Amino acid sequence: MNRLESLVEDKDMLAENLENLVKKERLEGRQEGRLEEARDMVRTQLTFKFGEVPEWVEARLAQADHEQLKGWMRDVLFANSLEEMMKR
């Protein structure tokens, strides 16, 4: 009987761990989705203002965190060149 109770407890613990893992993965997926959406927005703004985005800018976009991307969304409104905007 103790062995059966132990197995039930193990099953419950595994189910809880799996549920927590799924929640964590969903959250990370949403965060990555937000980052990619912000990158696309900045890339679109840069393309409209300066034309085709060069590889060095793409590399900067790929490395930027969400705060940097939000800053660039504002900065693009006032920048006169890609170089000026990306030096920050």
C-alpha positions in Angstrom: 0.0 0.0 0.0 2.8 2.4 0.8 4.4 1.7 -2.6 1.1 2.6 -4.3 0.8 5.8 -2.3 4.4 6.7 -3.2 3.7 6.1 -6.9 0.6 8.3 -6.8 2.6 11.1 -5.1 5.3 10.7 -7.7 2.8 10.9 -10.5 1.2 14.1 -9.0 4.6 15.7 -8.5 5.6 14.9 -12.1 2.3 16.3 -13.4 2.8 19.5 -11.4 6.4 19.8 -12.7 5.2 19.3 -16.3 2.5 21.9 -15.9 5.1 24.4 -14.5 7.4 23.7 -17.4 4.6 24.2 -20.0 3.7 27.6 -18.3 7.4 28.6 -18.4 7.8 27.7 -22.1 4.6 29.6 -23.0 5.9 32.7 -21.2 9.3 32.5 -22.9 7.5 32.0 -26.2 5.4 35.1 -25.7 8.5 37.2 -24.7 10.4 36.0 -27.8 7.3 36.8 -29.9 7.2 40.4 -28.5 10.9 40.8 -29.2 10.5 39.6 -32.8 7.5 41.9 -33.3 9.5 44.9 -32.0 12.4 44.0 -34.3 10.0 43.9 -37.2 8.5 47.2 -36.3 11.9 48.9 -36.1 13.0 47.3 -39.3 9.9 48.5 -41.1 10.4 52.1 -39.8 14.0 52.1 -40.8 13.1 50.8 -44.3 10.5 53.5 -44.8 12.8 56.2 -43.7 16.3 55.1 -45.0 15.6 52.4 -47.6 17.0 48.9 -47.5 18.4 47.9 -44.1 22.1 46.8 -44.3 23.5 43.7 -42.7 25.2 45.6 -39.9 21.9 47.0 -38.8 20.2 43.6 -39.0 23.0 42.3 -36.6 22.3 45.2 -34.2 18.5 44.4 -34.3 19.1 40.7 -33.6 21.2 41.6 -30.5 18.9 44.3 -29.1 16.7 43.8 -26.1 13.2 45.1 -25.8 14.2 48.3 -24.2 16.7 49.1 -26.9 14.2 48.4 -29.6 11.6 50.6 -28.0 14.2 53.4 -27.9 14.9 53.0 -31.6 11.2 53.2 -32.3 11.3 56.7 -30.9 14.7 57.6 -32.2 13.9 56.8 -35.8 11.5 59.8 -35.8 14.3 62.2 -35.3 17.4 60.5 -36.8 18.9 61.9 -40.0 20.9 58.7 -40.8 21.2 55.0 -39.8 24.6 55.7 -38.5 23.4 58.5 -36.2 20.5 56.4 -34.9 22.6 53.2 -34.3 25.5 54.8 -32.6 23.6 54.7 -29.3 
